[in-house]
Coordinates of C-alpha atoms and ligand atoms in Angstrom, one line a residue:
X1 CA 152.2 118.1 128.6
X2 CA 154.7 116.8 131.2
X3 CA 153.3 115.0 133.5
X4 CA 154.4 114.3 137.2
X5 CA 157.8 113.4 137.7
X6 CA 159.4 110.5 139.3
X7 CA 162.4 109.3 141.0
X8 CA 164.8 106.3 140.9
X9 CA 168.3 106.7 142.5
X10 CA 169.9 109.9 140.8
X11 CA 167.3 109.3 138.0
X12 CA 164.3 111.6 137.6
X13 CA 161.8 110.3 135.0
X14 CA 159.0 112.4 133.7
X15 CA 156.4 111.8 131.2
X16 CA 156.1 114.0 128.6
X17 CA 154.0 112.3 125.8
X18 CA 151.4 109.0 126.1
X19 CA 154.6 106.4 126.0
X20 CA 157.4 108.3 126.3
X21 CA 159.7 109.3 129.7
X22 CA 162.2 112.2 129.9
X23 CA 164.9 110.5 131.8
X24 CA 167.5 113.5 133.4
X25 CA 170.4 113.0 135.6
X26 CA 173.4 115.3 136.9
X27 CA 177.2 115.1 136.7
X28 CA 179.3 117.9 137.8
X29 CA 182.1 118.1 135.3
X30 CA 185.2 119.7 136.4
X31 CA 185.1 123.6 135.1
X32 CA 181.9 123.3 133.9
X33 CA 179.7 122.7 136.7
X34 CA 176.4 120.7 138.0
X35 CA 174.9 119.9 134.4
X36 CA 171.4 117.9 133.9
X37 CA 171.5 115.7 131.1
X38 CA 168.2 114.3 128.9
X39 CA 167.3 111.3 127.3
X40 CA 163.9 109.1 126.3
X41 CA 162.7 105.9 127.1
X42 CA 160.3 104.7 124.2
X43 CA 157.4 102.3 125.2
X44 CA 157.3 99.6 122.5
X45 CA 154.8 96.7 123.6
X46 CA 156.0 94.9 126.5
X47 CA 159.3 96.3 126.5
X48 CA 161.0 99.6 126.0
X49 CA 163.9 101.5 123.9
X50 CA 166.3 103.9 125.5
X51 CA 168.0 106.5 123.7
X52 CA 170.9 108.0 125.5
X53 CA 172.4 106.3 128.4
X54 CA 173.0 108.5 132.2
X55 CA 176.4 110.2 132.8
X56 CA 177.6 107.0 134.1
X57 CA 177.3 103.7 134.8
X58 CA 175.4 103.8 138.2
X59 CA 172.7 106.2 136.6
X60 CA 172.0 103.8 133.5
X61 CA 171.5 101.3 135.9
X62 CA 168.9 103.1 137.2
X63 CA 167.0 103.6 134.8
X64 CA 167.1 99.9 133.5
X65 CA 165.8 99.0 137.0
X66 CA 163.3 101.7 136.8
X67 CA 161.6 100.6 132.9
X68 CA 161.6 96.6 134.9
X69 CA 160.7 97.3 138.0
X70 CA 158.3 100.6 138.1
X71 CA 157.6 100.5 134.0
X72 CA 157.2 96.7 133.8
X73 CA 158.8 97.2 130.4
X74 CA 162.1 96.6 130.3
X75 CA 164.7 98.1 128.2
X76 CA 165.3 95.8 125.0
X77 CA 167.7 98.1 122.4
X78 CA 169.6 101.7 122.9
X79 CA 170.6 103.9 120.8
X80 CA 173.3 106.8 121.8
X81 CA 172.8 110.3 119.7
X82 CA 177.2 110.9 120.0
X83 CA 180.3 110.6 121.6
X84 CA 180.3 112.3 124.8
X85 CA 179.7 111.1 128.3
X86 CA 176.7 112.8 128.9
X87 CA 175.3 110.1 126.3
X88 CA 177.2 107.2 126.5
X89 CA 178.8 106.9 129.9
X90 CA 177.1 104.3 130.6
X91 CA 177.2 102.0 128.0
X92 CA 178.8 99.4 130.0
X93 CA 175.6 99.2 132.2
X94 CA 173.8 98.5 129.3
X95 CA 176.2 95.4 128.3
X96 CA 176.2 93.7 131.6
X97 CA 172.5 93.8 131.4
X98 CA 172.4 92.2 128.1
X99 CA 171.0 95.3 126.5
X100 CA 172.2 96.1 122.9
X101 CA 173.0 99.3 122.0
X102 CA 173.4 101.2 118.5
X103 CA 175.2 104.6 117.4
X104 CA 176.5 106.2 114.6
X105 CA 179.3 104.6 112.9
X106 CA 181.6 108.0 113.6
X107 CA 180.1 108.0 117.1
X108 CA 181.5 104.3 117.9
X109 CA 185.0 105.7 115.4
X110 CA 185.7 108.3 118.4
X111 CA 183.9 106.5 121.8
X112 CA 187.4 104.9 122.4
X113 CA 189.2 108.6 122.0
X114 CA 187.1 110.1 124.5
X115 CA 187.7 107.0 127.1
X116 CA 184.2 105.9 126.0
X117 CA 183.2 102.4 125.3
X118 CA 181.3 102.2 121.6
X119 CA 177.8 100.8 121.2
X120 CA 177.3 97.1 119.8
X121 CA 176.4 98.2 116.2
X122 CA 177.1 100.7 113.8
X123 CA 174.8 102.7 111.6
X124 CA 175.4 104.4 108.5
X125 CA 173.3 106.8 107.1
X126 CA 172.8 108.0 103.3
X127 CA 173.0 111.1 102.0
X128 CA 170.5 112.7 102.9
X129 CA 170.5 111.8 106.6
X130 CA 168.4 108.4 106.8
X131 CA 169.8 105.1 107.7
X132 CA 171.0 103.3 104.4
X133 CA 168.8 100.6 103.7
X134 CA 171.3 97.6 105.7
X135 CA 171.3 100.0 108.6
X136 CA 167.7 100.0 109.0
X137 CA 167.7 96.5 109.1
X138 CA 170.3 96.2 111.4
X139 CA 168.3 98.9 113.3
X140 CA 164.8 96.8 113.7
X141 CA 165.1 96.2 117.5
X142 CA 165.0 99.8 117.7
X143 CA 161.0 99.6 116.4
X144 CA 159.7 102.9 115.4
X145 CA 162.6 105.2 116.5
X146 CA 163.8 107.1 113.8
X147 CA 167.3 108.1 113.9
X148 CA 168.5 111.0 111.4
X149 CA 171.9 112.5 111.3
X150 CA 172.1 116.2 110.1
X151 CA 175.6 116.7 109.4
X152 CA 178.5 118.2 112.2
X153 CA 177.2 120.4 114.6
X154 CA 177.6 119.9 118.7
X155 CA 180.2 117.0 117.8
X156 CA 180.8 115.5 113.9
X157 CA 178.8 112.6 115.2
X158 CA 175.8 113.9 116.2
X159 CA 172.4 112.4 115.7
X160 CA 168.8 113.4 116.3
X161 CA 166.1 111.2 117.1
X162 CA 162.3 111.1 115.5
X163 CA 159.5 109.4 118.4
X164 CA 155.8 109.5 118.1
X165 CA 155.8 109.3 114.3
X166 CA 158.0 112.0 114.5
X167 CA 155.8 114.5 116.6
X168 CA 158.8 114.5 119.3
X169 CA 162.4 115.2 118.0
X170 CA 165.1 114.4 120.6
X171 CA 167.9 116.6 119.6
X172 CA 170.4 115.9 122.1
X173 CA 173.3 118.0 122.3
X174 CA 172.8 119.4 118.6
X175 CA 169.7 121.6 119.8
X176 CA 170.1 124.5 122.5
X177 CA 167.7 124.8 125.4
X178 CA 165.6 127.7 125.8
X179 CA 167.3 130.1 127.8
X180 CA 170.8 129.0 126.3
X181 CA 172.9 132.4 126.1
X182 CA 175.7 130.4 123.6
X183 CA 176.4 127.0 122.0
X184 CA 177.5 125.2 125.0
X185 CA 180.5 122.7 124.9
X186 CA 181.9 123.2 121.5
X187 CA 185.4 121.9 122.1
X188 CA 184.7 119.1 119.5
X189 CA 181.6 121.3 117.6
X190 CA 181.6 122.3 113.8
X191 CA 180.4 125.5 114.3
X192 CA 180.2 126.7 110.9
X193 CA 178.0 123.7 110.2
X194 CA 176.1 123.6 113.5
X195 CA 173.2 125.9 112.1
X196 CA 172.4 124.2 109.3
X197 CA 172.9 120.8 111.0
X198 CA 170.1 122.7 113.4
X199 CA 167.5 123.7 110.8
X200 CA 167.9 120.0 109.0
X201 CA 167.1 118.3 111.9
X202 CA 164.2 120.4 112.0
X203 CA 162.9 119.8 108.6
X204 CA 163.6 116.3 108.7
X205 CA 160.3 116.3 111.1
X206 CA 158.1 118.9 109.9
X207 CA 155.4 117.3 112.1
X208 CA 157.2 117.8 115.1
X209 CA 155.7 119.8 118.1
X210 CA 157.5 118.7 120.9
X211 CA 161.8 119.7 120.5
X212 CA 164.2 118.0 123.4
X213 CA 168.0 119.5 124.2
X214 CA 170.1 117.1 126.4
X215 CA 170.5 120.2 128.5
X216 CA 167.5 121.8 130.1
X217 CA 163.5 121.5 129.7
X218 CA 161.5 120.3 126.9
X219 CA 159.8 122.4 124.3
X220 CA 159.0 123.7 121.0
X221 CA 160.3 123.5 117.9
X222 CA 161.4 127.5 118.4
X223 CA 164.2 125.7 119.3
X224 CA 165.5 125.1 116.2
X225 CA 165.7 128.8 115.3
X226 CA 167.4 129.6 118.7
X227 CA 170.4 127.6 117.9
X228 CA 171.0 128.7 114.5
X229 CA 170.6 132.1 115.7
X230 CA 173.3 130.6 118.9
X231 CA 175.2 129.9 116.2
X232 CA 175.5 132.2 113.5
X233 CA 176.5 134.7 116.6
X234 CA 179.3 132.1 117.4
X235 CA 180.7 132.3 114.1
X236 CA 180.5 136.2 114.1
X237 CA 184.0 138.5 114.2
X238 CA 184.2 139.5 117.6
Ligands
ZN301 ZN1 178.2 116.3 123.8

């Protein structure tokens, strides 16, 4: 259950299992509005893995202040779920710190459209969604995350994220919060795909109790349903 949350900057951390931190900040995007954004920090030993990075590059340094200074484990890999802002504005933070960062091999292909800088290494995935085999190995500083990519959905890029032996799914921007009314931003979605991209994701961790959107409050896996559902009225005749 979510414990007691904490603040660092523009950074609110919150726990929400035994090891792993909710990390939310706020941009205000022109047209769109004040808009929280959600990603983990992992602890791994004496040192920690952050998926997603802040809006920005002022907010990421905040939270790799916050996993040395208030954590006492600082942030040793990243990995960024696609290419948006919201989840890889502040890569640069993360190279001046000395921190390296992974992402899809599409995601780092469009970073530099969108004015974003891509992530150190590539991964490639097989078929059925897993890293391929080199990936994985390239992916060992990442420890026991488990990255899976379910196909186009929010973006073509998009990945979800396995923590906890897979009892916590980080879904990013693929999975709708609770009282979403529609898909969100889907200037760059696949929105015929998005569903199924939603319900793989899902069955890639059956075990899962605990389901994350980038974009409000954490919780079950009902959201999986909830943005097929988000979607399937999206694709409807109007
Ligand atoms: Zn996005």
């Amino acid at each position: 259950m979510p414990g007691p949350a904490a603040r660092w900057g523009e950074v609110t951390f919150q726990a929400i299992a035994p090891g792993i931190w909710l990390h939310s900040e706020y941009a205000d995007p022109p047209g769109v509005g004040p808009t929280r954004s959600n990603g983990l920090i992992v602890e791994a030993g004496d040192h920690s893995i952050l998926v997603d990075t802040a809006w920005n590059d002022a907010q990421t340094g905040s939270i790799v202040e916050w996993a040395e200074a208030s954590l006492h484990r600082p942030v040793a890999a990243a990995i960024v779920t696609h290419a948006h802002h919201d989840k890889m504005g502040g890569i640069a933070a993360l190279r001046s710190a000395g921190i390296r960062t992974f992402a899809n091999r599409l995601t780092n292909a469009d970073a530099p459209k969108r004015g974003l800088l891509p992530a150190d290494v590539s991964l490639d995935f097989d078929s059925g969604g897993w890293l391929t085999a080199e990936s994985a190995r390239a992916a060992e500083p990442l420890g026991a995350i488990r990255p899976y990519f379910p196909g186009a959905g929010h973006t073509r890029d998009n990945i979800v994220v396995g923590v906890a032996d897979g009892a916590v799914l980080f879904g990013g921007c693929l999975i709708r919060p609770s009282d979403a009314q529609s898909l969100g931003n889907t200037s760059d979605g696949d929105i015929a795909h998005w569903g199924i991209a939603a319900r793989a994701a899902g069955a890639a961790f059956p075990n899962a109790t605990v389901v994350i959107p980038s974009h409000g409050d954490i919780a079950g896996r009902d959201l999986i349903e909830l943005t097929a559902r988000l979607a399937l009225a999206a694709q409807a005749p109007r």
